[in-house]
Coordinates of N, CA and C in Angstrom, one line a residue:
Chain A
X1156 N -7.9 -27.1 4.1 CA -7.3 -25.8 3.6 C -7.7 -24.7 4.6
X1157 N -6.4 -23.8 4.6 CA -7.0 -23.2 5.8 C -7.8 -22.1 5.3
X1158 N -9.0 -21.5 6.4 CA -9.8 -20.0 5.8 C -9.0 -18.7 6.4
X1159 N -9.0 -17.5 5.3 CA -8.4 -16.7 5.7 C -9.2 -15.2 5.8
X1160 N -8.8 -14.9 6.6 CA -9.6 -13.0 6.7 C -9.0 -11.9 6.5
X1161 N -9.0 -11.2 5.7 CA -8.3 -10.2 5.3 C -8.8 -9.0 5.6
X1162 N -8.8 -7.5 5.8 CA -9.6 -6.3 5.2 C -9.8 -6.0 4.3
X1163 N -11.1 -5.8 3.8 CA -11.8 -5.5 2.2 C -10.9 -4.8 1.9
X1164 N -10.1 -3.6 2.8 CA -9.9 -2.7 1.2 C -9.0 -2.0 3.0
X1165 N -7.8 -1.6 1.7 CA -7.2 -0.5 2.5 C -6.9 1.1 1.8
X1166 N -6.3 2.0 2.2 CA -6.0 3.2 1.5 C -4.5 3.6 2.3
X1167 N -3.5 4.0 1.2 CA -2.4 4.4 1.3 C -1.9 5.7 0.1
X1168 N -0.5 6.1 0.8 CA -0.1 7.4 -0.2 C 1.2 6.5 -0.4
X1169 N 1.1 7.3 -1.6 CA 2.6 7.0 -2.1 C 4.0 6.8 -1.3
X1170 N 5.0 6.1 -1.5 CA 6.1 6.4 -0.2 C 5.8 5.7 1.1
X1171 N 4.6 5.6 1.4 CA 4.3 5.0 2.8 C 5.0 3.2 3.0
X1172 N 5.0 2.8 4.2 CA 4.8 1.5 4.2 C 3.3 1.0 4.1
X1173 N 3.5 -0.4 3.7 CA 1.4 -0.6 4.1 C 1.8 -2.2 4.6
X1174 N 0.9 -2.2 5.6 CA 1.0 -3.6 5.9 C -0.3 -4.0 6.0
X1175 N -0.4 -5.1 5.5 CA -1.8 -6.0 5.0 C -1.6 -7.2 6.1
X1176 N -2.6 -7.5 7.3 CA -2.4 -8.4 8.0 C -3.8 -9.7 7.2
X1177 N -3.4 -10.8 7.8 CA -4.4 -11.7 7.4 C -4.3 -12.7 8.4
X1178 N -5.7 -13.7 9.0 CA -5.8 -14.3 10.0 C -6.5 -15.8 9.7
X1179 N -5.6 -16.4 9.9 CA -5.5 -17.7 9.3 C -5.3 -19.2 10.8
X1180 N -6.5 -18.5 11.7 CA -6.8 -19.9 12.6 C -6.5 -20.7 12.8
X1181 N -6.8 -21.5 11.7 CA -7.6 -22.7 11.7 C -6.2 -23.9 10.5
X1182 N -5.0 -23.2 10.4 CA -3.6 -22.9 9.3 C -3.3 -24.5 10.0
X1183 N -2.8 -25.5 9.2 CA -2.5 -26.8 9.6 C -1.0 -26.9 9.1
X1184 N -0.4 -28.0 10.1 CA 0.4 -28.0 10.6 C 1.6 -27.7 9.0
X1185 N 1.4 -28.8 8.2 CA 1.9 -28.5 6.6 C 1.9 -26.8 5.7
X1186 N 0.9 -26.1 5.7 CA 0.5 -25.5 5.3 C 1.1 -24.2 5.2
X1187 N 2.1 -23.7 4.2 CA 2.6 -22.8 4.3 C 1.3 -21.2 4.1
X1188 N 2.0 -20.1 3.9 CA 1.1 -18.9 3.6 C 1.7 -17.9 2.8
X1189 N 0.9 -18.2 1.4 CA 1.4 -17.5 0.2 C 0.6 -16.2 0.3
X1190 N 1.3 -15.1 -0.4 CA 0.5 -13.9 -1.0 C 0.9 -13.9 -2.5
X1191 N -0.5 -13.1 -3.2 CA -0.6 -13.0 -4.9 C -1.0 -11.9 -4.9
X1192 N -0.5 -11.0 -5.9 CA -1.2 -9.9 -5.9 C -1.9 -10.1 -7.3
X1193 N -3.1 -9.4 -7.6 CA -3.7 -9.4 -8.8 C -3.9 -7.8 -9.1
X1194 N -3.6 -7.8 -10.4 CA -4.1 -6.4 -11.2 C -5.2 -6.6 -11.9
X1195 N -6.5 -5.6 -12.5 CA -7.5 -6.1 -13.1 C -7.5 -7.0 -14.8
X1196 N -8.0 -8.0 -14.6 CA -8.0 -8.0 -15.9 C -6.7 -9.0 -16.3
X1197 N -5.7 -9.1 -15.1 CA -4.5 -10.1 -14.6 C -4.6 -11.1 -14.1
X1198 N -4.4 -12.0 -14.6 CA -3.8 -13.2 -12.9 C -3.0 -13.2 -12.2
X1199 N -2.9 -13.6 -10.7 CA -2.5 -13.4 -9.4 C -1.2 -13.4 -9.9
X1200 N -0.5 -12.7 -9.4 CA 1.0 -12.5 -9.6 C 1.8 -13.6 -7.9
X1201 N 2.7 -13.8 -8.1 CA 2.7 -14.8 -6.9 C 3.7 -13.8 -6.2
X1202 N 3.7 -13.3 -5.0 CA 4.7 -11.9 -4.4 C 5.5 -12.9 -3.3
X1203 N 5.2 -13.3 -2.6 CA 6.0 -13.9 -1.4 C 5.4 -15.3 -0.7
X1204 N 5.9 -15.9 -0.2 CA 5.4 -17.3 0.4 C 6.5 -17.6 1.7
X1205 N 5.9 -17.8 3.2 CA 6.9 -18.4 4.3 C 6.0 -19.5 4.8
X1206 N 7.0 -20.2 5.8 CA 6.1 -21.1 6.6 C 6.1 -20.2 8.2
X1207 N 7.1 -19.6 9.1 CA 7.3 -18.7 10.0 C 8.2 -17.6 9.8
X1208 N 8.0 -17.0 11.0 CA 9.5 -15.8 11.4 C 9.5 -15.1 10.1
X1209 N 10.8 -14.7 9.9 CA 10.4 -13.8 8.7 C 10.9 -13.9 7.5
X1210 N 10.3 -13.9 5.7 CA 10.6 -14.1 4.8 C 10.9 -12.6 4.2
X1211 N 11.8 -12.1 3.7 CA 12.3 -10.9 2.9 C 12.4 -11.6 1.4
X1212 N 12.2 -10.5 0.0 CA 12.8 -10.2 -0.9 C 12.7 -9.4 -1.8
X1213 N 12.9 -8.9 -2.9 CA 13.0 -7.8 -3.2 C 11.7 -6.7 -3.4
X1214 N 10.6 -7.4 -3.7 CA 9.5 -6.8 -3.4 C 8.6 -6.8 -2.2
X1215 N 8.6 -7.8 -1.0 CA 8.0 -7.4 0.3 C 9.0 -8.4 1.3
X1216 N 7.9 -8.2 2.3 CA 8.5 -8.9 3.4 C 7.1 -9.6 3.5
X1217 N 7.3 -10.9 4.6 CA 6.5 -11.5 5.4 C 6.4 -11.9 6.8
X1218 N 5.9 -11.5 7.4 CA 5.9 -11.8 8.7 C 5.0 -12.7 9.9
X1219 N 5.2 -14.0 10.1 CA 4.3 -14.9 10.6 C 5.2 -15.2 11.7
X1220 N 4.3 -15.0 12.8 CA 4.7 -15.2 14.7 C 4.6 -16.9 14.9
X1221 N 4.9 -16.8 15.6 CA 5.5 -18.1 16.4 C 3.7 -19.1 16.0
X1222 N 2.9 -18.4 16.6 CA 1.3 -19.6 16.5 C 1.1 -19.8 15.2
X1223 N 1.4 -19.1 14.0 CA 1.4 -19.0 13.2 C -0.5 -18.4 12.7
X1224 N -1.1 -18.3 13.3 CA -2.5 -17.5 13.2 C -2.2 -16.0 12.4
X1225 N -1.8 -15.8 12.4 CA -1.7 -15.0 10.8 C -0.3 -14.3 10.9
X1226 N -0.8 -13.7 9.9 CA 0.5 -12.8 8.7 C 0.8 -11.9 8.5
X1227 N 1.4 -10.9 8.2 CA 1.8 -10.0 7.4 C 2.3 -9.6 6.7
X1228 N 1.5 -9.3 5.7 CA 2.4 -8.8 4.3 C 2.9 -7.1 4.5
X1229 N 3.9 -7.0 4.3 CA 4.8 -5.4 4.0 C 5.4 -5.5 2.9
X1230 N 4.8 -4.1 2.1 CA 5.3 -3.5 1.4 C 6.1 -2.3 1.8
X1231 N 7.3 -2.0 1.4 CA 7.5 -0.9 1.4 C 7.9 0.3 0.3
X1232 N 7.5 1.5 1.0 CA 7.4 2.2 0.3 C 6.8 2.3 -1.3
X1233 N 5.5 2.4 -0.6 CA 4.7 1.6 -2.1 C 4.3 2.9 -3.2
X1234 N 3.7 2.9 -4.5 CA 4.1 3.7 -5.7 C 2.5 3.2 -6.0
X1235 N 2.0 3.9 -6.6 CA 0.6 4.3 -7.1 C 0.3 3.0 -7.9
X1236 N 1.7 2.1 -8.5 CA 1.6 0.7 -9.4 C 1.7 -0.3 -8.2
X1237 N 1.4 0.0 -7.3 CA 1.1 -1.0 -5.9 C -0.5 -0.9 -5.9
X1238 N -1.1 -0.3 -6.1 CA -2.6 -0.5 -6.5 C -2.7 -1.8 -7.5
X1239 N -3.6 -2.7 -6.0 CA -4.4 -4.2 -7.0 C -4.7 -4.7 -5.5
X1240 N -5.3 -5.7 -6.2 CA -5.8 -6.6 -5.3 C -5.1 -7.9 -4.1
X1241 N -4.6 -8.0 -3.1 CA -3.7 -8.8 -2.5 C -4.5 -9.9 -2.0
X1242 N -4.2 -11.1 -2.3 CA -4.8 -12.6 -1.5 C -3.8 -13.1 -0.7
X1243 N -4.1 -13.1 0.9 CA -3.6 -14.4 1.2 C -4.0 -15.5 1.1
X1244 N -3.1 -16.7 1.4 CA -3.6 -17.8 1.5 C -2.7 -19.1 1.9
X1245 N -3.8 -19.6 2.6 CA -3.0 -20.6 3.3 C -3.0 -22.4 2.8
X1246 N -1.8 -23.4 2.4 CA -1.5 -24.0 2.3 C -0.9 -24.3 1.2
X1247 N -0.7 -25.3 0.0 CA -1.2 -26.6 0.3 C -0.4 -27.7 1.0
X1248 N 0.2 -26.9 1.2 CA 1.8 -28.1 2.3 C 1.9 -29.0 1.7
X1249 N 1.8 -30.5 2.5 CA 1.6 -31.6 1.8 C 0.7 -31.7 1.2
X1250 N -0.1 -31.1 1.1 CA -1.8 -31.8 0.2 C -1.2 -32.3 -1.0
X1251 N -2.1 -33.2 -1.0 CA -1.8 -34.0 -2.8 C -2.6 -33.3 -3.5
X1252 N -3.6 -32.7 -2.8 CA -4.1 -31.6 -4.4 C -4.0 -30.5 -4.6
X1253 N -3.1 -29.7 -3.8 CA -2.4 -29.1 -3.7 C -3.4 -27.6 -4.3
X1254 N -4.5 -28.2 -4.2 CA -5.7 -26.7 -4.1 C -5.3 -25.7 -3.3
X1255 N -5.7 -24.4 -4.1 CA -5.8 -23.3 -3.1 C -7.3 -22.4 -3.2
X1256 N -7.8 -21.8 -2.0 CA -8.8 -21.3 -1.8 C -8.6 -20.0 -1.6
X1257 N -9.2 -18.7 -2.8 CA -9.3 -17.6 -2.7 C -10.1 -17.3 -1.9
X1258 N -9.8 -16.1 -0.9 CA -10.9 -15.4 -0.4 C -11.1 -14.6 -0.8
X1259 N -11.5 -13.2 0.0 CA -11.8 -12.1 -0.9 C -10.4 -11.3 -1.3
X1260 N -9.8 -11.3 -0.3 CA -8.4 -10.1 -0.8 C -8.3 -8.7 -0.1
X1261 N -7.5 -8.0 0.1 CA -7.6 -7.3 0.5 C -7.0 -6.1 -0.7
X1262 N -8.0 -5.4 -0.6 CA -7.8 -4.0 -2.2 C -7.1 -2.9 -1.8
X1263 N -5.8 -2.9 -2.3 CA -5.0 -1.8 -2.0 C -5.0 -0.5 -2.9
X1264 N -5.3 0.9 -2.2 CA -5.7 1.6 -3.4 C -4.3 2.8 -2.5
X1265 N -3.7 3.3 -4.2 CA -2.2 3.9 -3.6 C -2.6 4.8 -3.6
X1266 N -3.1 6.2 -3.1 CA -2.9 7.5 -3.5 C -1.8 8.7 -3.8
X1267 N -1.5 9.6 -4.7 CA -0.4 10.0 -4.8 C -0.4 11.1 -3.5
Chain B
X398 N 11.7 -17.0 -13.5 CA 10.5 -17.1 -12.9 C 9.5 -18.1 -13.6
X399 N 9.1 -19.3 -12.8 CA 7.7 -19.8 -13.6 C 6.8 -19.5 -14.2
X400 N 6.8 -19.6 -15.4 CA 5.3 -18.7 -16.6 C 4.4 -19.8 -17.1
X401 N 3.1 -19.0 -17.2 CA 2.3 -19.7 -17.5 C 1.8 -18.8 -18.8
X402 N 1.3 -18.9 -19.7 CA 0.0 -18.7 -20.7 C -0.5 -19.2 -20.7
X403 N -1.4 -18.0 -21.5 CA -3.1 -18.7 -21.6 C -3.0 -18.5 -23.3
X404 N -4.3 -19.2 -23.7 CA -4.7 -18.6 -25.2 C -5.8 -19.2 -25.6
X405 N -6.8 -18.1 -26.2 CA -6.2 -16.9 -26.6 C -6.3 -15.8 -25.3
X406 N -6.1 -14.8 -25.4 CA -6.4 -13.4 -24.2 C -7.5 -13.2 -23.9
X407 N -8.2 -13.3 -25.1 CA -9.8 -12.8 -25.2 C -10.4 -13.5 -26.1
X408 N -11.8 -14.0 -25.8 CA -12.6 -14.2 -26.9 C -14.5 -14.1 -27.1
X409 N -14.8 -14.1 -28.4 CA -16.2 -13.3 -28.1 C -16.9 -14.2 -28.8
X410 N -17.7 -15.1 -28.9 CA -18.4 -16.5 -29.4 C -20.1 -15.9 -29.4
X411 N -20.7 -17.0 -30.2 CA -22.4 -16.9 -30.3 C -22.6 -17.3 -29.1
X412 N -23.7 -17.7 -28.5 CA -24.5 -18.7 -27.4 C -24.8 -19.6 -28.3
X413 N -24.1 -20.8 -27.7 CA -24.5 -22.5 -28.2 C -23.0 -23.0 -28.7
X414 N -21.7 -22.0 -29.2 CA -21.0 -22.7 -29.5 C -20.0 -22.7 -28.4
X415 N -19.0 -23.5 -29.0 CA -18.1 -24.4 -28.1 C -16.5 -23.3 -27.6
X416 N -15.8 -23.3 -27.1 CA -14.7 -22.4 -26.6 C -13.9 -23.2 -26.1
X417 N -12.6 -23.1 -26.7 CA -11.1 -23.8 -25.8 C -10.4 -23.4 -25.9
X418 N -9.5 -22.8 -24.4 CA -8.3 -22.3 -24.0 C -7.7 -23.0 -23.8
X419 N -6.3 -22.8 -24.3 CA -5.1 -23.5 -23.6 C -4.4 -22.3 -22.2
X420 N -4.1 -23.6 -22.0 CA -2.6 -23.2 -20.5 C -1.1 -23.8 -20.8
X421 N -0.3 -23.1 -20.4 CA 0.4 -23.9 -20.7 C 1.8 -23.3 -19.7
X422 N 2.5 -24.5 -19.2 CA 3.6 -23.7 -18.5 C 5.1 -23.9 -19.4
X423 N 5.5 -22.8 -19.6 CA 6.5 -22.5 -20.7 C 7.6 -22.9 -20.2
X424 N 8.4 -23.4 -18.7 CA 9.8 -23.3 -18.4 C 9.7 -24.6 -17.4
X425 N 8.3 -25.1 -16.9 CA 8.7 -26.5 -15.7 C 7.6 -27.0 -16.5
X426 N 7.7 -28.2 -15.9 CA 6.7 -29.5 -16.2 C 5.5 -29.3 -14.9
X427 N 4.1 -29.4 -15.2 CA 3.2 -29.7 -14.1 C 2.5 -30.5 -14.6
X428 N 2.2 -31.5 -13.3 CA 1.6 -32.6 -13.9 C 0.2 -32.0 -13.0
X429 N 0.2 -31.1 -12.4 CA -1.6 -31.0 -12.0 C -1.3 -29.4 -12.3
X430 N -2.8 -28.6 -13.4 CA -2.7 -27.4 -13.1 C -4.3 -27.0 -12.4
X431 N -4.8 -25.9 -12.5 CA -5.8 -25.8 -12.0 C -6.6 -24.7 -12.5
X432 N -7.7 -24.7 -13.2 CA -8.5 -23.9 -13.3 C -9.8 -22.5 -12.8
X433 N -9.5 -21.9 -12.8 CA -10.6 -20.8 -11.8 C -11.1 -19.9 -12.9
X434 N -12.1 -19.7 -11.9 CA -13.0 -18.6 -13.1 C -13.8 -17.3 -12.3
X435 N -13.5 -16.0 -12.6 CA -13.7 -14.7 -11.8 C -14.6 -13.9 -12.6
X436 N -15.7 -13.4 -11.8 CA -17.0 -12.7 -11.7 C -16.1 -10.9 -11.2
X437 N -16.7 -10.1 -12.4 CA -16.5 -8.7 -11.6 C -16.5 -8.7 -10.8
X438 N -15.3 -8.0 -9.7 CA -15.5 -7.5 -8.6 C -15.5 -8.6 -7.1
X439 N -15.2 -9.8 -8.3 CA -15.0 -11.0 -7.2 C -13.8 -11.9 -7.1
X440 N -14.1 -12.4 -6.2 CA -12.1 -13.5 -6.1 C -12.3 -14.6 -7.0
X441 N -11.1 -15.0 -7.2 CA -11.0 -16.3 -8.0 C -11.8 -17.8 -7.2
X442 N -12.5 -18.0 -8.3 CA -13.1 -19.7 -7.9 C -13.1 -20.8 -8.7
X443 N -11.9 -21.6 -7.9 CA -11.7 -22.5 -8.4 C -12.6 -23.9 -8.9
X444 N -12.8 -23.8 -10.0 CA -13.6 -24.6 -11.2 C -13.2 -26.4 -10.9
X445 N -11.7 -26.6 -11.2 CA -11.3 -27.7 -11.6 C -9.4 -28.0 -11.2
X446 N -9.6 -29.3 -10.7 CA -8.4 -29.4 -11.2 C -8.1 -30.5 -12.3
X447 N -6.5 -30.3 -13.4 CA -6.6 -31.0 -14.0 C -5.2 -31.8 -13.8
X448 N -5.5 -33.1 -14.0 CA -4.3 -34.3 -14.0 C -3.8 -34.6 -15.6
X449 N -2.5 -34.8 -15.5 CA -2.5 -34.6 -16.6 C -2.2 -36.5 -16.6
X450 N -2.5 -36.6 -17.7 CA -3.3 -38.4 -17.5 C -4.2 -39.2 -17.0
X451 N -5.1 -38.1 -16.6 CA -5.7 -38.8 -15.6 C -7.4 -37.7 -16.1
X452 N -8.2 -38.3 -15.3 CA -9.5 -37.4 -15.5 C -9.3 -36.4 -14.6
X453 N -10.2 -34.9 -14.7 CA -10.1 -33.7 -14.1 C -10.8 -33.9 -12.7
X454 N -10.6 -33.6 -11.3 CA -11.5 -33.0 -10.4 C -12.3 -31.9 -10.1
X455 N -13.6 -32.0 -10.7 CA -14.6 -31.2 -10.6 C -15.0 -30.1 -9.0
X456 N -14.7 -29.3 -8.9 CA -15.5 -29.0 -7.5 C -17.0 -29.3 -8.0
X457 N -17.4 -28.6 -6.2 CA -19.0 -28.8 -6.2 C -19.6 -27.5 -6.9
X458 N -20.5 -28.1 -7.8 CA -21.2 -27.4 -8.4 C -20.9 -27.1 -9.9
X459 N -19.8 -27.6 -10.6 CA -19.4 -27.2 -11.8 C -19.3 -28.3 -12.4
X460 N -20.1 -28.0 -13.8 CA -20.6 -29.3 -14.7 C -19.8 -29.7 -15.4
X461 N -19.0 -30.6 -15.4 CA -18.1 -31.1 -16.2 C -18.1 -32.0 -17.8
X462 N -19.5 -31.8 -17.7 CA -19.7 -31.8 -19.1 C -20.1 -30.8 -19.8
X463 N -19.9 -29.9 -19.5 CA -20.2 -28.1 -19.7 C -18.8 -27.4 -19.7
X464 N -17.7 -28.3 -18.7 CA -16.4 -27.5 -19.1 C -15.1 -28.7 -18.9
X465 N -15.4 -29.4 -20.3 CA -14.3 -30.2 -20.6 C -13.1 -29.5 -20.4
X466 N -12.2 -30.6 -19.1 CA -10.5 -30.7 -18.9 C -10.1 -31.4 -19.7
X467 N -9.3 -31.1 -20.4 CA -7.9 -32.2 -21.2 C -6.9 -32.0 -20.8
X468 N -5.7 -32.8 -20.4 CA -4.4 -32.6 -19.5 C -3.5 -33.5 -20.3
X469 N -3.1 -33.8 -21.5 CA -2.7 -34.5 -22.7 C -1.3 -34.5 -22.1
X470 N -0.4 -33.5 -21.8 CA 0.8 -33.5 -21.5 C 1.3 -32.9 -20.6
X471 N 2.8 -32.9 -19.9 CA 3.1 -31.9 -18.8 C 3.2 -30.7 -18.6
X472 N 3.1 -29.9 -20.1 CA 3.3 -28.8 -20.0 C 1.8 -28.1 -20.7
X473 N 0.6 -28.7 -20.9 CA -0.5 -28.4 -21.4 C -1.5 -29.0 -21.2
X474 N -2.9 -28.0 -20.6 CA -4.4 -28.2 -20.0 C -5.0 -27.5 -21.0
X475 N -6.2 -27.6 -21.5 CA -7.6 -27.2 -22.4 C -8.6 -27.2 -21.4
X476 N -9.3 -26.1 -21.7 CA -10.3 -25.9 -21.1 C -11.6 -25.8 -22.1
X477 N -12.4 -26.3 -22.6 CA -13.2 -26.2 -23.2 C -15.0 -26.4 -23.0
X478 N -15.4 -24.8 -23.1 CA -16.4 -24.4 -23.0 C -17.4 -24.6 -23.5
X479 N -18.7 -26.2 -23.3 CA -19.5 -26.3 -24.6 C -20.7 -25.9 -24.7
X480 N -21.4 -25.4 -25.5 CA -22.4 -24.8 -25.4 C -22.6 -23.7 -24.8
X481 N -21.7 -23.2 -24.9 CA -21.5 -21.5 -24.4 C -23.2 -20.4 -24.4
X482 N -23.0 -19.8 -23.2 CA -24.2 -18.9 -23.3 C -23.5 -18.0 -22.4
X483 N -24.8 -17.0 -22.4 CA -23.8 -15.4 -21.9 C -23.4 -15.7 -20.7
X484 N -24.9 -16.3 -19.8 CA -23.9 -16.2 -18.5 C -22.6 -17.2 -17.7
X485 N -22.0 -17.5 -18.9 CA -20.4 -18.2 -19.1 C -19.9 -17.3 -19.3
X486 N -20.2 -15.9 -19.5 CA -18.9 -15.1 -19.8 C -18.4 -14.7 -18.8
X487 N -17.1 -14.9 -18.6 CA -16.0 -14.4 -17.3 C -14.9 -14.1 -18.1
X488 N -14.0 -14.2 -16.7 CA -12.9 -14.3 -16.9 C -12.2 -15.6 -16.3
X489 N -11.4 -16.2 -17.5 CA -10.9 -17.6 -16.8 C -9.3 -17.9 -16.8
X490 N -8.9 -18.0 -15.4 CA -7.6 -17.9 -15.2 C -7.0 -19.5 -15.0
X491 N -6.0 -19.6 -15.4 CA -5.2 -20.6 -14.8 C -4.1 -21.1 -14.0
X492 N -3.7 -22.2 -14.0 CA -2.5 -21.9 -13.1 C -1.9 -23.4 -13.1
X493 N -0.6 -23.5 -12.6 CA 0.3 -24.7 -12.7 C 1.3 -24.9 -11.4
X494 N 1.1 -25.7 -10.9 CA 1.6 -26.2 -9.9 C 3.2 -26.5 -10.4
X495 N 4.3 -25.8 -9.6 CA 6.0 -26.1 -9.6 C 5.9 -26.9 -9.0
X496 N 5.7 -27.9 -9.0 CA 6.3 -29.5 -8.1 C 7.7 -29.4 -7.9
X497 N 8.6 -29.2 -8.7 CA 10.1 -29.3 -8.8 C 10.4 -28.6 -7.3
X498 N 10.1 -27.8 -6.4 CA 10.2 -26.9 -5.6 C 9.9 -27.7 -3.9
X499 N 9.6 -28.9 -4.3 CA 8.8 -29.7 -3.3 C 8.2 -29.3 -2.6
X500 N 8.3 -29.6 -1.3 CA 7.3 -29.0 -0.4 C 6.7 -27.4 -0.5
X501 N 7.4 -26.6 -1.0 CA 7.4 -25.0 -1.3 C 6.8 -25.0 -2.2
X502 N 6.2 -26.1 -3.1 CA 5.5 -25.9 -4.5 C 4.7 -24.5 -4.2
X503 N 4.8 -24.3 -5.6 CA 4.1 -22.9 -5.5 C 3.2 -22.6 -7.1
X504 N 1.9 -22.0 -7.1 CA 1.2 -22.0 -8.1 C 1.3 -20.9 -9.0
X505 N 1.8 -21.0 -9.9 CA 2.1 -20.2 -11.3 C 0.6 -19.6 -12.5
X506 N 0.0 -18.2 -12.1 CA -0.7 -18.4 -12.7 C -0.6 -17.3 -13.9
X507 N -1.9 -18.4 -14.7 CA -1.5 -17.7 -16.7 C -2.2 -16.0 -16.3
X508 N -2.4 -15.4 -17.7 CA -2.6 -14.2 -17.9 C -4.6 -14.3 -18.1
X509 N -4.8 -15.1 -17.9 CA -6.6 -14.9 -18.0 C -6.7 -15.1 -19.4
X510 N -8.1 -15.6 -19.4 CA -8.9 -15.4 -20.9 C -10.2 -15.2 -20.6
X511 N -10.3 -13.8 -21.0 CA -11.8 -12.8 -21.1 C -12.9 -13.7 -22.3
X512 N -13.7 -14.3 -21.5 CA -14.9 -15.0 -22.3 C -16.3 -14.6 -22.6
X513 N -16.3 -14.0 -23.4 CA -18.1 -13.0 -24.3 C -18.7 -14.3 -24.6
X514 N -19.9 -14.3 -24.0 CA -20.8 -15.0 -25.1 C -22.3 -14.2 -25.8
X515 N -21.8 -13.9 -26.6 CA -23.3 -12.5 -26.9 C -24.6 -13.7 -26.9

């Protein structure tokens, strides 16, 4: 499973884009790269998942380069209810147990 | 969209007795879901997985005779808490694997259940 690094915590305003990068090494060859957002007190909401190049839909984008060593998540134009917690994370491709491993997340806090 | 529940939302117990949540995925069939459990201010950690027919996969470190899996059918896991003491109280989330999606499977998770043990 792959390990992933995120930044603790970011700060944004309202309207902005935010992009949350994540670095994922060690990503095997199966192993796609989901993002979940969590609210407190929530469970992960599931926002976007690609294996390369770029995934769009109505709530972000994703963007994973050619090595595939990490990601990024875009939001745009984010709203004060964009405040929570974002996990990447990498796999389970083929895995038969199709585990996934939380890291820490990166904490998105909106400001108006 | 794939849903999961949990139940109940919340719950508040003595120390020493027993606690069981269900999961359940309301719209696909999972035959493996997976259990995690979150500490204030921390990420989710994954407890267990559960087969449904099969016996559960313990990670390292979590007593499985302390947090009986039942995986009875495709659309329902139990999680049950025995012998409950305070510092079992979390939050315990779940989640269900879309197999239908194949290789893109993707993990659906419930709404948590807040566990007190005074």
């Amino acid at each position: 499973l792959a390990k992933t690094t995120q930044p603790i915590s970011m700060d944004s305003y309202e309207g902005q884009e935010v992009n949350i990068t994540c670095s994922h090494n060690n990503i095997a060859t199966n192993d796609y790269i989901t993002w979940y957002q969590q609210f407190p007190s929530q469970g992960p909401r599931f926002i976007i998942q690609g294996y390369k190049t770029k995934v769009t839909n109505e709530v972000a984008s994703l963007f994973i380069p050619a090595d595939r060593k990490s990601s990024t998540l875009s939001l745009p134009r984010v709203s004060l209810s964009d405040t929570a917690v974002y996990y990447c994370l990498g796999g389970p491709g083929s895995s038969n147990t199709g585990k996934l491993i939380f890291g820490q997340g990166t904490t998105l806090q909106v400001k108006p | 969209g794939a849903v999961v529940s949990q139940h109940p939302s919340w719950v508040i117990c003595k120390s020493g007795t027993s606690v069981k949540i269900e999961c359940r995925s309301l719209d696909f069939q999972a035959t493996t879901m997976f259990w995690y459990r979150q500490f204030p201010k921390q990420s989710l950690m994954l407890m267990a997985t559960s087969n449904e027919g099969s016996k559960a996969t313990y990670e390292q470190g979590v007593e499985k005779d302390k947090f009986l899996i039942n995986h009875a059918s495709l659309t329902l896991s139990t999680l049950t808490v025995t012998s409950a003491h305070p510092e079992d109280s979390s939050f315990y989330i779940c989640s269900a694997r879309d197999e239908e999606r194949g290789v893109l499977d993707t993990q659906y998770f419930g709404p948590g259940t807040r566990l007190t043990v005074l």
